CSV table of C-alpha atoms and ligand atoms in Angstrom, one decimal:
chain,number,residue,atom,x,y,z
U,1031,MET,CA,10.8,5.8,14.2
U,1032,ILE,CA,9.0,3.4,12.1
U,1033,LYS,CA,12.0,1.3,10.0
U,1034,LYS,CA,9.6,-1.5,8.3
U,1035,CYS,CA,6.9,-1.8,5.3
U,1036,LEU,CA,4.3,-4.5,5.2
U,1037,PHE,CA,3.4,-5.3,1.9
U,1038,PRO,CA,0.4,-7.4,1.8
U,1039,ALA,CA,-0.2,-9.2,-1.5
U,1040,ALA,CA,-1.3,-12.4,-1.4
U,1041,GLY,CA,-4.8,-11.7,-3.2
U,1042,TYR,CA,-5.8,-13.3,-6.5
U,1043,GLY,CA,-6.2,-10.2,-8.4
U,1044,THR,CA,-9.1,-11.5,-10.0
U,1045,ARG,CA,-10.1,-8.7,-11.5
U,1046,PHE,CA,-7.3,-8.7,-14.2
U,1047,LEU,CA,-8.0,-12.4,-15.0
U,1048,PRO,CA,-6.7,-13.7,-17.6
U,1049,ALA,CA,-3.8,-11.2,-16.9
U,1050,THR,CA,-2.7,-12.9,-13.4
U,1051,LYS,CA,-3.1,-16.7,-14.0
U,1052,ALA,CA,0.3,-16.6,-13.7
U,1053,ILE,CA,1.5,-13.1,-12.8
U,1054,PRO,CA,0.5,-11.6,-9.5
U,1055,LYS,CA,-1.3,-8.7,-9.9
U,1056,GLU,CA,1.3,-6.7,-8.2
U,1057,MET,CA,3.8,-7.7,-10.7
U,1058,LEU,CA,1.5,-6.0,-13.1
U,1059,PRO,CA,3.5,-2.8,-15.0
U,1060,ILE,CA,2.8,1.1,-15.2
U,1061,LEU,CA,4.4,1.9,-18.0
U,1062,THR,CA,8.0,-0.4,-17.9
U,1063,LYS,CA,7.4,-0.4,-13.6
U,1064,PRO,CA,5.5,-3.4,-11.7
U,1065,LEU,CA,3.1,-1.6,-9.1
U,1066,MET,CA,5.2,-3.6,-5.9
U,1067,GLN,CA,8.2,-1.2,-7.2
U,1068,TYR,CA,6.1,1.6,-6.7
U,1069,GLY,CA,4.9,1.2,-3.3
U,1070,VAL,CA,8.7,-0.1,-2.0
U,1071,GLU,CA,10.1,3.3,-3.9
U,1072,GLU,CA,7.8,5.4,-1.7
U,1073,ALA,CA,8.3,3.1,1.0
U,1074,TYR,CA,11.7,3.9,0.9
U,1075,GLU,CA,11.1,7.7,0.5
U,1076,ALA,CA,10.0,8.3,3.3
U,1077,GLY,CA,13.2,6.6,5.5
U,1078,ILE,CA,12.0,3.0,5.3
U,1079,GLY,CA,14.9,-0.3,4.3
U,1080,THR,CA,13.2,-3.5,5.1
U,1081,MET,CA,10.4,-4.6,3.3
U,1082,ALA,CA,8.1,-7.1,5.0
U,1083,ILE,CA,6.0,-9.1,2.4
U,1084,VAL,CA,3.0,-11.4,3.1
U,1085,THR,CA,2.6,-13.5,-0.2
U,1086,GLY,CA,0.9,-16.4,-1.0
U,1087,ARG,CA,1.8,-19.2,-3.8
U,1088,GLY,CA,1.6,-18.3,-7.9
U,1089,LYS,CA,3.7,-14.7,-5.8
U,1090,ARG,CA,6.7,-16.0,-6.9
U,1091,ALA,CA,7.6,-13.3,-9.1
U,1092,ILE,CA,8.1,-11.0,-6.4
U,1093,GLU,CA,10.9,-12.5,-4.9
U,1094,ASP,CA,13.1,-12.8,-8.0
U,1095,HIS,CA,12.1,-9.3,-9.0
U,1096,PHE,CA,13.5,-8.3,-5.4
U,1097,ASP,CA,17.2,-10.0,-6.4
U,1098,VAL,CA,19.6,-10.6,-8.9
U,1099,SER,CA,19.5,-11.8,-12.1
U,1100,TYR,CA,22.4,-13.2,-13.0
U,1101,GLU,CA,22.2,-14.5,-15.9
U,1102,LEU,CA,19.8,-11.2,-17.8
U,1103,GLU,CA,22.5,-8.8,-16.0
U,1104,HIS,CA,25.2,-10.7,-17.3
U,1105,GLN,CA,24.2,-10.4,-20.7
U,1106,ILE,CA,23.2,-6.2,-21.0
U,1107,ARG,CA,26.0,-5.6,-18.7
U,1108,GLY,CA,27.8,-2.7,-21.2
U,1109,GLY,CA,25.2,-2.0,-23.1
U,1110,ALA,CA,22.1,0.1,-23.6
U,1111,LYS,CA,19.8,-1.0,-21.6
U,1112,GLU,CA,21.5,-1.3,-18.7
U,1113,VAL,CA,20.6,2.1,-17.7
U,1114,LEU,CA,17.4,0.2,-17.3
U,1115,LEU,CA,17.6,-1.7,-14.9
U,1116,ASP,CA,19.7,1.5,-12.4
U,1117,GLU,CA,16.4,1.9,-10.2
U,1118,ILE,CA,15.8,-1.9,-9.6
U,1119,ARG,CA,19.9,-2.5,-8.0
U,1120,SER,CA,19.7,0.4,-6.4
U,1121,LEU,CA,16.4,-0.2,-4.3
U,1122,ILE,CA,17.8,-4.0,-3.6
U,1123,SER,CA,21.4,-2.8,-2.8
U,1124,ARG,CA,19.8,-0.6,-0.4
U,1125,CYS,CA,16.7,-2.4,1.7
U,1126,THR,CA,16.3,-5.6,3.0
U,1127,PHE,CA,13.1,-8.2,1.7
U,1128,SER,CA,11.3,-10.3,3.9
U,1129,TYR,CA,8.3,-12.7,3.1
U,1130,THR,CA,5.9,-14.7,5.0
U,1131,ARG,CA,3.4,-16.6,3.0
U,1132,GLN,CA,-0.5,-15.9,3.6
U,1133,VAL,CA,-1.4,-20.2,3.3
U,1134,GLU,CA,-5.7,-18.8,3.8
U,1135,MET,CA,-6.5,-16.1,2.9
U,1136,LYS,CA,-8.8,-14.6,5.6
U,1137,GLY,CA,-9.0,-11.4,4.3
U,1138,LEU,CA,-6.3,-7.8,4.8
U,1139,GLY,CA,-6.8,-7.6,8.9
U,1140,HIS,CA,-5.2,-11.8,8.8
U,1141,ALA,CA,-3.4,-10.3,6.2
U,1142,ILE,CA,-1.9,-8.4,8.6
U,1143,LEU,CA,-2.0,-10.7,11.3
U,1144,THR,CA,0.6,-12.9,9.0
U,1145,GLY,CA,2.5,-9.9,8.8
U,1146,GLU,CA,3.3,-10.5,12.7
U,1147,THR,CA,6.5,-12.9,12.1
U,1148,LEU,CA,8.1,-10.4,10.1
U,1149,ILE,CA,7.3,-7.0,12.4
U,1150,GLY,CA,7.7,-8.4,15.5
U,1151,HIS,CA,7.0,-5.2,18.3
U,1152,GLU,CA,7.4,-2.2,16.8
U,1153,PRO,CA,5.4,0.4,14.8
U,1154,PHE,CA,5.2,-0.1,11.1
U,1155,ALA,CA,3.9,1.5,8.2
U,1156,VAL,CA,1.6,-0.8,5.1
U,1157,ILE,CA,0.6,0.0,1.8
U,1158,LEU,CA,-1.3,-1.8,-0.2
U,1159,ALA,CA,0.9,-2.2,-3.7
U,1160,ASP,CA,-2.6,-1.7,-5.7
U,1161,ASP,CA,-3.3,1.8,-4.7
U,1162,LEU,CA,-0.3,3.9,-6.4
U,1163,CYS,CA,0.4,7.1,-5.1
U,1164,ASP,CA,2.3,10.1,-6.5
U,1165,ASN,CA,3.0,13.5,-5.2
U,1166,GLU,CA,3.7,16.3,-7.7
U,1167,GLY,CA,4.7,19.0,-4.8
U,1168,ASP,CA,7.6,18.9,-2.2
U,1169,GLU,CA,6.1,17.5,0.7
U,1170,GLY,CA,7.6,14.3,0.0
U,1171,GLY,CA,5.1,11.0,-0.7
U,1172,VAL,CA,1.9,9.5,0.9
U,1173,LEU,CA,3.8,7.7,3.2
U,1174,SER,CA,6.9,10.0,4.6
U,1175,GLN,CA,3.6,12.7,5.1
U,1176,MET,CA,2.2,9.8,7.6
U,1177,VAL,CA,5.8,8.9,8.9
U,1178,ALA,CA,5.6,12.6,9.4
U,1179,LEU,CA,2.7,13.2,11.4
U,1180,TYR,CA,3.0,9.5,13.5
U,1181,GLU,CA,6.4,11.7,14.6
U,1182,ARG,CA,3.8,13.7,16.8
U,1183,TYR,CA,0.8,11.8,17.6
U,1184,GLY,CA,3.0,7.7,17.7
U,1185,CYS,CA,-0.4,6.5,16.8
U,1186,SER,CA,-2.1,4.2,13.8
U,1187,ILE,CA,-2.8,6.6,11.1
U,1188,VAL,CA,-4.9,6.1,7.9
U,1189,ALA,CA,-4.3,8.2,4.8
U,1190,ILE,CA,-7.9,8.8,3.8
U,1191,GLU,CA,-9.4,10.5,0.3
U,1192,GLU,CA,-12.7,12.1,0.0
U,1193,VAL,CA,-14.9,9.8,-2.6
U,1194,SER,CA,-18.4,10.7,-4.0
U,1195,LYS,CA,-21.5,8.7,-1.9
U,1196,GLU,CA,-22.3,5.9,-4.6
U,1197,GLU,CA,-18.4,4.2,-4.2
U,1198,THR,CA,-18.5,3.9,-0.3
U,1199,ASN,CA,-19.5,0.5,-0.7
U,1200,LYS,CA,-15.6,-0.2,-2.4
U,1201,TYR,CA,-13.6,1.4,1.3
U,1202,GLY,CA,-13.1,1.8,4.6
U,1203,ILE,CA,-14.9,4.7,5.8
U,1204,ILE,CA,-14.5,7.1,9.0
U,1205,ALA,CA,-16.1,9.5,10.6
U,1206,GLY,CA,-14.8,11.7,13.3
U,1207,ASP,CA,-13.6,15.7,14.4
U,1208,GLU,CA,-10.7,17.7,12.5
U,1209,ILE,CA,-8.5,17.6,14.6
U,1210,GLU,CA,-6.4,19.9,12.5
U,1211,PRO,CA,-6.5,21.2,9.2
U,1212,GLY,CA,-7.0,18.2,7.4
U,1213,VAL,CA,-6.4,15.5,10.0
U,1214,PHE,CA,-9.3,13.3,12.2
U,1215,ARG,CA,-9.6,12.2,15.3
U,1216,ILE,CA,-12.0,8.4,13.5
U,1217,SER,CA,-14.8,8.0,16.3
U,1218,HIS,CA,-16.1,4.9,13.8
U,1219,MET,CA,-15.1,3.4,10.8
U,1220,VAL,CA,-17.2,0.7,8.8
U,1221,GLU,CA,-15.9,-1.9,6.3
U,1222,LYS,CA,-17.6,-0.9,3.3
U,1223,PRO,CA,-21.0,0.1,3.9
U,1224,ASP,CA,-23.4,0.4,1.8
U,1225,PRO,CA,-23.9,4.6,0.7
U,1226,LYS,CA,-27.0,5.3,2.9
U,1227,GLU,CA,-25.7,3.8,5.9
U,1228,ALA,CA,-22.0,5.9,5.3
U,1229,PRO,CA,-20.5,7.9,7.8
U,1230,SER,CA,-19.1,10.3,5.7
U,1231,ASN,CA,-17.2,10.3,2.4
U,1232,LEU,CA,-13.9,9.9,3.5
U,1233,ALA,CA,-12.8,7.0,2.6
U,1234,ILE,CA,-9.8,5.0,3.5
U,1235,ILE,CA,-6.8,3.9,1.0
U,1236,GLY,CA,-4.5,1.7,1.2
U,1237,ARG,CA,-1.8,3.2,3.1
U,1238,TYR,CA,-1.1,2.6,6.6
U,1239,ILE,CA,0.8,3.0,9.8
U,1240,LEU,CA,-0.2,0.6,12.9
U,1241,THR,CA,1.2,0.3,16.5
U,1242,PRO,CA,2.2,-3.3,16.6
U,1243,ASP,CA,-0.9,-3.2,19.7
U,1244,ILE,CA,-2.9,-3.7,16.3
U,1245,PHE,CA,-1.9,-7.8,16.3
U,1246,ASP,CA,-3.5,-8.6,19.8
U,1247,ILE,CA,-6.7,-6.3,18.9
U,1248,LEU,CA,-6.9,-8.9,15.4
U,1249,ARG,CA,-6.6,-11.8,17.4
U,1250,GLU,CA,-9.6,-11.2,18.7
U,1251,THR,CA,-11.3,-9.4,16.1
U,1252,LYS,CA,-14.2,-12.3,14.7
U,1253,PRO,CA,-15.0,-11.8,11.5
U,1254,GLY,CA,-17.0,-8.8,10.0
U,1255,LYS,CA,-17.9,-7.5,6.1
U,1256,GLY,CA,-17.6,-10.9,3.7
U,1257,GLY,CA,-16.3,-12.9,6.3
U,1258,GLU,CA,-13.0,-12.3,6.1
U,1259,ILE,CA,-11.0,-10.4,9.2
U,1260,GLN,CA,-11.4,-7.0,8.8
U,1261,ILE,CA,-8.3,-4.7,9.6
U,1262,THR,CA,-11.0,-1.9,9.5
U,1263,ASP,CA,-12.4,-3.1,12.4
U,1264,ALA,CA,-9.8,-3.9,14.7
U,1265,LEU,CA,-8.6,0.2,13.9
U,1266,LEU,CA,-12.2,0.5,15.4
U,1267,THR,CA,-11.7,-1.3,18.3
U,1268,GLN,CA,-7.7,0.7,18.4
U,1269,ALA,CA,-9.2,4.3,18.1
U,1270,GLN,CA,-12.5,3.4,21.5
U,1271,ASN,CA,-9.7,2.5,23.0
U,1272,SER,CA,-6.9,4.6,22.6
U,1273,LYS,CA,-6.4,7.2,19.0
U,1274,VAL,CA,-6.6,6.5,16.0
U,1275,LEU,CA,-6.6,9.7,13.5
U,1276,GLY,CA,-7.3,10.1,9.6
U,1277,VAL,CA,-4.6,12.2,7.3
U,1278,ARG,CA,-6.4,14.0,4.4
U,1279,PHE,CA,-2.7,13.5,1.9
U,1280,LYS,CA,-1.8,15.6,-1.0
U,1281,GLY,CA,-1.2,13.8,-3.6
U,1282,LYS,CA,-2.8,12.3,-6.8
U,1283,ARG,CA,-4.2,8.1,-6.0
U,1284,PHE,CA,-4.8,5.5,-8.4
U,1285,ASP,CA,-7.3,2.4,-7.2
U,1286,CYS,CA,-5.0,0.3,-9.8
U,1287,GLY,CA,-7.8,-2.4,-8.5
U,1288,SER,CA,-9.3,-1.8,-11.3
U,1289,VAL,CA,-8.8,-1.7,-14.8
U,1290,GLU,CA,-9.9,1.9,-14.6
U,1291,GLY,CA,-7.5,3.0,-12.6
U,1292,PHE,CA,-4.9,1.0,-14.0
U,1293,VAL,CA,-6.0,2.7,-17.5
U,1294,LYS,CA,-5.9,6.3,-16.5
U,1295,ALA,CA,-2.3,5.4,-13.8
U,1296,THR,CA,-1.0,4.4,-17.3
U,1297,ASN,CA,-2.3,7.4,-18.7
U,1298,TYR,CA,-0.8,9.4,-16.0
U,1299,PHE,CA,3.2,8.6,-15.3
U,1300,TYR,CA,3.0,8.3,-19.6
U,1301,GLN,CA,2.0,11.4,-20.2
U,1302,LYS,CA,4.3,12.4,-16.7
U,1303,GLN,CA,7.0,10.9,-18.2
U,1304,ALA,CA,6.5,12.7,-21.5
U,1305,SER,CA,6.5,16.0,-20.4
U,1306,SER,CA,9.9,15.1,-18.0
U,1307,ASP,CA,11.7,14.1,-21.2
U,1308,GLU,CA,10.3,17.0,-23.6
U,1309,VAL,CA,12.2,19.2,-20.0
U,1310,ARG,CA,15.7,17.0,-20.7
N,1855,G1P,C1,-9.2,-2.4,1.7
N,1855,G1P,C2,-9.9,-2.0,3.1
N,1855,G1P,C3,-10.4,-1.2,2.7
N,1855,G1P,C4,-9.9,0.4,2.1
N,1855,G1P,C5,-8.9,-0.5,0.9
N,1855,G1P,C6,-8.5,0.6,0.4
N,1855,G1P,O1,-10.0,-3.0,1.0
N,1855,G1P,O2,-9.9,-3.1,3.7
N,1855,G1P,O3,-10.9,-0.4,3.6
N,1855,G1P,O4,-10.2,1.4,2.1
N,1855,G1P,O5,-8.2,-1.6,0.6
N,1855,G1P,O6,-7.6,0.5,-0.8
N,1855,G1P,P1,-9.7,-3.8,-0.7
N,1855,G1P,O7,-9.8,-2.6,-2.2
N,1855,G1P,O8,-8.8,-5.2,-0.5
N,1855,G1P,O9,-11.2,-4.2,-0.9
Protein backbone atom coordinates (compact mmCIF):
# COMPACT_ATOMS: atom_id res chain seq x y z
CA MET A 1 0.00 0.00 0.00
CA ILE A 2 2.90 2.37 0.68
CA LYS A 3 4.90 2.41 -2.54
CA LYS A 4 7.11 5.49 -2.23
CA CYS A 5 9.61 6.75 0.30
CA LEU A 6 10.72 10.36 0.43
CA PHE A 7 14.25 11.20 1.54
CA PRO A 8 14.79 14.86 2.40
CA ALA A 9 18.51 15.22 1.68
CA ALA A 10 19.13 18.85 0.88
CA GLY A 11 20.60 19.98 4.24
CA TYR A 12 24.14 21.29 4.53
CA GLY A 13 25.36 18.99 7.30
CA THR A 14 27.23 21.84 8.98
CA ARG A 15 27.89 19.79 12.11
CA PHE A 16 30.22 17.61 10.05
CA LEU A 17 32.30 20.32 8.46
CA PRO A 18 34.85 20.13 6.98
CA ALA A 19 33.91 16.53 5.96
CA THR A 20 30.67 17.75 4.39
CA LYS A 21 32.21 20.62 2.44
CA ALA A 22 32.20 18.61 -0.80
CA ILE A 23 30.44 15.38 0.30
CA PRO A 24 26.73 15.22 1.18
CA LYS A 25 26.24 14.26 4.85
CA GLU A 26 23.96 11.44 3.67
CA MET A 27 27.00 9.89 1.94
CA LEU A 28 29.13 9.67 5.10
CA PRO A 29 29.75 5.96 5.72
CA ILE A 30 29.10 3.83 8.77
CA LEU A 31 31.81 1.21 8.12
CA THR A 32 31.75 0.97 4.31
CA LYS A 33 28.15 1.88 3.56
CA PRO A 34 26.79 5.43 3.23
CA LEU A 35 23.95 6.48 5.58
CA MET A 36 21.69 6.96 2.58
CA GLN A 37 22.07 3.33 1.52
CA TYR A 38 21.04 2.09 4.98
CA GLY A 39 17.88 4.21 4.60
CA VAL A 40 17.10 2.88 1.13
CA GLU A 41 17.60 -0.69 2.37
CA GLU A 42 15.19 -0.07 5.25
CA ALA A 43 12.55 1.27 2.84
CA TYR A 44 13.04 -1.66 0.48
CA GLU A 45 12.68 -4.10 3.36
CA ALA A 46 9.34 -2.43 4.16
CA GLY A 47 8.10 -3.32 0.66
CA ILE A 48 8.79 0.09 -0.90
CA GLY A 49 10.33 0.20 -4.38
CA THR A 50 10.28 3.88 -5.32
CA MET A 51 12.76 6.21 -3.65
CA ALA A 52 11.95 9.90 -4.04
CA ILE A 53 14.93 12.01 -3.06
CA VAL A 54 14.85 15.75 -2.38
CA THR A 55 18.38 16.95 -3.02
CA GLY A 56 20.08 20.31 -3.29
CA ARG A 57 23.23 21.87 -4.62
CA GLY A 58 26.34 19.75 -4.08
CA LYS A 59 24.43 16.48 -3.69
CA ARG A 60 25.32 14.84 -7.00
CA ALA A 61 27.18 12.04 -5.23
CA ILE A 62 23.82 10.62 -4.06
CA GLU A 63 22.62 10.22 -7.65
CA ASP A 64 25.93 8.70 -8.72
CA HIS A 65 25.83 6.21 -5.83
CA PHE A 66 22.47 4.82 -6.96
CA ASP A 67 23.65 4.36 -10.53
CA VAL A 68 26.01 2.07 -12.43
CA SER A 69 29.68 3.07 -12.42
CA TYR A 70 30.86 1.47 -15.67
CA GLU A 71 34.56 2.19 -15.42
CA LEU A 72 34.85 0.97 -11.85
CA GLU A 73 32.75 -2.11 -12.48
CA HIS A 74 34.79 -2.96 -15.55
CA GLN A 75 38.03 -2.60 -13.55
CA ILE A 76 37.02 -4.96 -10.73
CA ARG A 77 35.03 -7.49 -12.78
CA GLY A 78 35.97 -11.06 -11.87
CA GLY A 79 38.20 -9.95 -8.97
CA ALA A 80 37.86 -10.54 -5.22
CA LYS A 81 36.48 -7.02 -4.62
CA GLU A 82 33.51 -7.45 -6.94
CA VAL A 83 31.33 -8.86 -4.13
CA LEU A 84 31.62 -5.52 -2.32
CA LEU A 85 29.28 -4.05 -4.92
CA ASP A 86 26.70 -6.86 -4.70
CA GLU A 87 24.34 -5.14 -2.25
CA ILE A 88 24.24 -1.80 -4.02
CA ARG A 89 23.90 -3.41 -7.46
CA SER A 90 20.96 -5.45 -6.27
CA LEU A 91 19.28 -2.36 -4.75
CA ILE A 92 19.74 -0.43 -8.00
CA SER A 93 18.17 -3.23 -10.01
CA ARG A 94 15.15 -3.56 -7.70
CA CYS A 95 14.34 0.08 -6.93
CA THR A 96 13.50 3.21 -8.87
CA PHE A 97 15.13 6.50 -7.88
CA SER A 98 13.73 9.90 -8.68
CA TYR A 99 15.05 13.30 -7.69
CA THR A 100 13.98 16.87 -7.29
CA ARG A 101 15.93 19.82 -5.95
CA GLN A 102 15.03 22.02 -3.01
CA VAL A 103 16.28 25.43 -4.11
CA GLU A 104 15.89 27.22 -0.78
CA MET A 105 16.35 25.71 2.69
CA LYS A 106 13.11 26.53 4.48
CA GLY A 107 12.82 23.58 6.85
CA LEU A 108 11.82 19.92 6.87
CA GLY A 109 8.17 20.72 6.14
CA HIS A 110 9.23 22.70 3.08
CA ALA A 111 11.53 19.86 1.94
CA ILE A 112 8.63 17.40 2.19
CA LEU A 113 6.36 19.76 0.25
CA THR A 114 9.07 20.04 -2.42
CA GLY A 115 8.79 16.26 -2.81
CA GLU A 116 5.09 16.44 -3.69
CA THR A 117 5.97 16.42 -7.37
CA LEU A 118 7.61 12.98 -6.93
CA ILE A 119 4.93 11.54 -4.62
CA GLY A 120 1.62 12.66 -6.12
CA HIS A 121 -1.61 11.91 -4.30
CA GLU A 122 -0.86 8.77 -2.29
CA PRO A 123 0.31 7.89 1.22
CA PHE A 124 4.09 7.76 1.51
CA ALA A 125 6.94 7.14 3.93
CA VAL A 126 9.68 9.58 4.93
CA ILE A 127 13.17 8.60 6.10
CA LEU A 128 15.69 11.06 7.49
CA ALA A 129 18.87 9.16 6.66
CA ASP A 130 20.89 10.64 9.51
CA ASP A 131 18.65 8.81 11.98
CA LEU A 132 20.11 5.36 11.43
CA CYS A 133 17.96 2.48 12.67
CA ASP A 134 18.69 -1.19 13.17
CA ASN A 135 16.53 -4.03 14.43
CA GLU A 136 17.83 -7.09 16.17
CA GLY A 137 14.71 -9.15 16.68
CA ASP A 138 12.37 -10.50 14.04
CA GLU A 139 9.98 -7.50 13.97
CA GLY A 140 11.50 -6.11 10.81
CA GLY A 141 12.89 -2.60 10.46
CA VAL A 142 11.25 0.50 11.91
CA LEU A 143 9.56 1.36 8.63
CA SER A 144 8.19 -2.20 8.26
CA GLN A 145 6.65 -1.90 11.73
CA MET A 146 5.08 1.43 10.73
CA VAL A 147 3.75 0.10 7.41
CA ALA A 148 2.06 -2.77 9.31
CA LEU A 149 0.40 -0.22 11.62
CA TYR A 150 -0.64 1.94 8.65
CA GLU A 151 -2.40 -1.07 7.16
CA ARG A 152 -4.57 -1.21 10.30
CA TYR A 153 -5.21 2.50 10.88
CA GLY A 154 -4.79 4.26 7.49
CA CYS A 155 -3.54 7.53 9.00
CA SER A 156 -0.27 9.43 9.40
CA ILE A 157 2.20 7.83 11.82
CA VAL A 158 5.42 9.05 13.42
CA ALA A 159 8.05 6.87 15.09
CA ILE A 160 8.75 7.88 18.68
CA GLU A 161 11.38 7.15 21.29
CA GLU A 162 11.82 8.21 24.91
CA VAL A 163 14.59 10.76 25.42
CA SER A 164 15.89 12.42 28.56
CA LYS A 165 14.08 15.60 29.61
CA GLU A 166 17.16 17.75 28.79
CA GLU A 167 17.12 16.54 25.19
CA THR A 168 13.56 17.56 24.31
CA ASN A 169 14.88 20.71 22.62
CA LYS A 170 16.47 18.56 19.89
CA TYR A 171 13.26 16.86 18.72
CA GLY A 172 9.59 17.17 17.90
CA ILE A 173 7.83 16.07 21.12
CA ILE A 174 4.38 14.48 21.25
CA ALA A 175 1.66 13.97 23.86
CA GLY A 176 -1.39 11.71 23.60
CA ASP A 177 -3.29 8.68 24.85
CA GLU A 178 -1.86 5.18 24.58
CA ILE A 179 -4.58 3.36 22.61
CA GLU A 180 -2.73 0.04 22.45
CA PRO A 181 0.68 -0.92 23.87
CA GLY A 182 3.26 1.44 22.39
CA VAL A 183 0.76 3.25 20.11
CA PHE A 184 -0.32 6.81 20.99
CA ARG A 185 -3.10 8.86 19.47
CA ILE A 186 -1.45 12.26 19.34
CA SER A 187 -3.26 15.21 20.88
CA HIS A 188 -0.34 17.61 20.98
CA MET A 189 3.07 18.02 19.43
CA VAL A 190 5.70 20.75 19.64
CA GLU A 191 8.92 21.28 17.68
CA LYS A 192 12.03 21.31 19.87
CA PRO A 193 10.45 22.61 23.11
CA ASP A 194 12.47 23.85 26.02
CA PRO A 195 12.62 21.01 28.62
CA LYS A 196 10.46 23.13 30.93
CA GLU A 197 7.69 23.35 28.33
CA ALA A 198 7.91 19.84 26.84
CA PRO A 199 4.55 18.01 27.02
CA SER A 200 6.36 14.66 27.53
CA ASN A 201 9.70 13.02 26.78
CA LEU A 202 8.42 11.12 23.73
CA ALA A 203 10.50 12.33 20.79
CA ILE A 204 9.79 11.97 17.08
CA ILE A 205 12.61 10.26 15.23
CA GLY A 206 13.23 10.50 11.50
CA ARG A 207 10.59 8.02 10.26
CA TYR A 208 7.13 9.10 9.13
CA ILE A 209 4.20 7.74 7.18
CA LEU A 210 2.13 10.60 5.82
CA THR A 211 -1.23 10.72 4.12
CA PRO A 212 -1.23 13.04 1.08
CA ASP A 213 -3.52 15.68 2.63
CA ILE A 214 -0.35 16.72 4.48
CA PHE A 215 0.70 18.64 1.33
CA ASP A 216 -2.31 20.98 1.47
CA ILE A 217 -1.72 21.47 5.19
CA LEU A 218 1.98 22.23 4.59
CA ARG A 219 1.06 24.86 2.00
CA GLU A 220 -0.89 26.66 4.71
CA THR A 221 1.60 26.11 7.54
CA LYS A 222 3.33 29.30 8.69
CA PRO A 223 7.03 29.27 9.55
CA GLY A 224 7.50 28.01 13.12
CA LYS A 225 10.56 27.16 15.20
CA GLY A 226 13.70 28.75 13.73
CA GLY A 227 11.61 30.58 11.10
CA GLU A 228 11.26 27.28 9.18
CA ILE A 229 8.21 25.37 7.93
CA GLN A 230 7.99 22.47 10.35
CA ILE A 231 6.45 19.08 9.59
CA THR A 232 5.66 18.87 13.33
CA ASP A 233 3.33 21.89 13.05
CA ALA A 234 1.59 20.46 9.97
CA LEU A 235 1.14 17.11 11.74
CA LEU A 236 -0.43 18.86 14.73
CA THR A 237 -3.03 20.38 12.39
CA GLN A 238 -3.63 16.94 10.90
CA ALA A 239 -3.95 15.41 14.39
CA GLN A 240 -6.56 18.04 15.27
CA ASN A 241 -8.51 17.58 12.01
CA SER A 242 -8.33 13.78 11.89
CA LYS A 243 -5.90 11.33 13.47
CA VAL A 244 -2.13 10.96 13.80
CA LEU A 245 -0.42 8.12 15.68
CA GLY A 246 2.95 7.85 17.37
CA VAL A 247 4.52 4.40 17.63
CA ARG A 248 7.25 3.35 19.98
CA PHE A 249 9.29 1.18 17.63
CA LYS A 250 11.35 -1.87 18.43
CA GLY A 251 15.01 -1.50 17.54
CA LYS A 252 17.98 0.82 17.94
CA ARG A 253 18.35 4.35 16.65
CA PHE A 254 21.52 6.37 16.26
CA ASP A 255 21.54 10.12 15.76
CA CYS A 256 24.17 10.18 13.02
CA GLY A 257 23.59 13.90 12.60
CA SER A 258 25.81 14.32 15.68
CA VAL A 259 29.45 13.27 15.94
CA GLU A 260 28.71 11.32 19.14
CA GLY A 261 25.84 9.35 17.56
CA PHE A 262 27.91 8.73 14.44
CA VAL A 263 30.76 7.24 16.48
CA LYS A 264 28.32 5.11 18.52
CA ALA A 265 26.75 3.78 15.31
CA THR A 266 30.19 3.01 13.88
CA ASN A 267 31.15 1.03 17.01
CA TYR A 268 27.81 -0.78 17.11
CA PHE A 269 27.93 -1.88 13.46
CA TYR A 270 31.60 -2.80 13.75
CA GLN A 271 30.87 -5.07 16.73
CA LYS A 272 27.88 -6.53 14.96
CA GLN A 273 29.94 -7.29 11.87
CA ALA A 274 32.81 -8.72 13.94
CA SER A 275 30.48 -11.12 15.76
CA SER A 276 28.81 -12.28 12.54
CA ASP A 277 32.29 -12.85 11.01
CA GLU A 278 33.13 -14.99 14.07
CA VAL A 279 30.02 -17.11 13.54
CA ARG A 280 31.10 -17.68 9.92
C1 LIG B 1 13.74 16.92 12.51
C2 LIG B 1 12.30 17.25 12.95
C3 LIG B 1 12.11 16.88 14.42
C4 LIG B 1 12.47 15.41 14.62
C5 LIG B 1 13.90 15.15 14.12
C6 LIG B 1 14.23 13.67 14.17
O1 LIG B 1 14.63 17.79 13.17
O2 LIG B 1 12.07 18.63 12.74
O3 LIG B 1 10.76 17.08 14.79
O4 LIG B 1 12.36 15.09 16.00
O5 LIG B 1 14.06 15.58 12.77
O6 LIG B 1 15.57 13.45 13.84
P1 LIG B 1 16.18 17.97 12.70
O7 LIG B 1 16.93 16.85 13.37
O8 LIG B 1 16.20 17.87 11.21
O9 LIG B 1 16.59 19.31 13.21
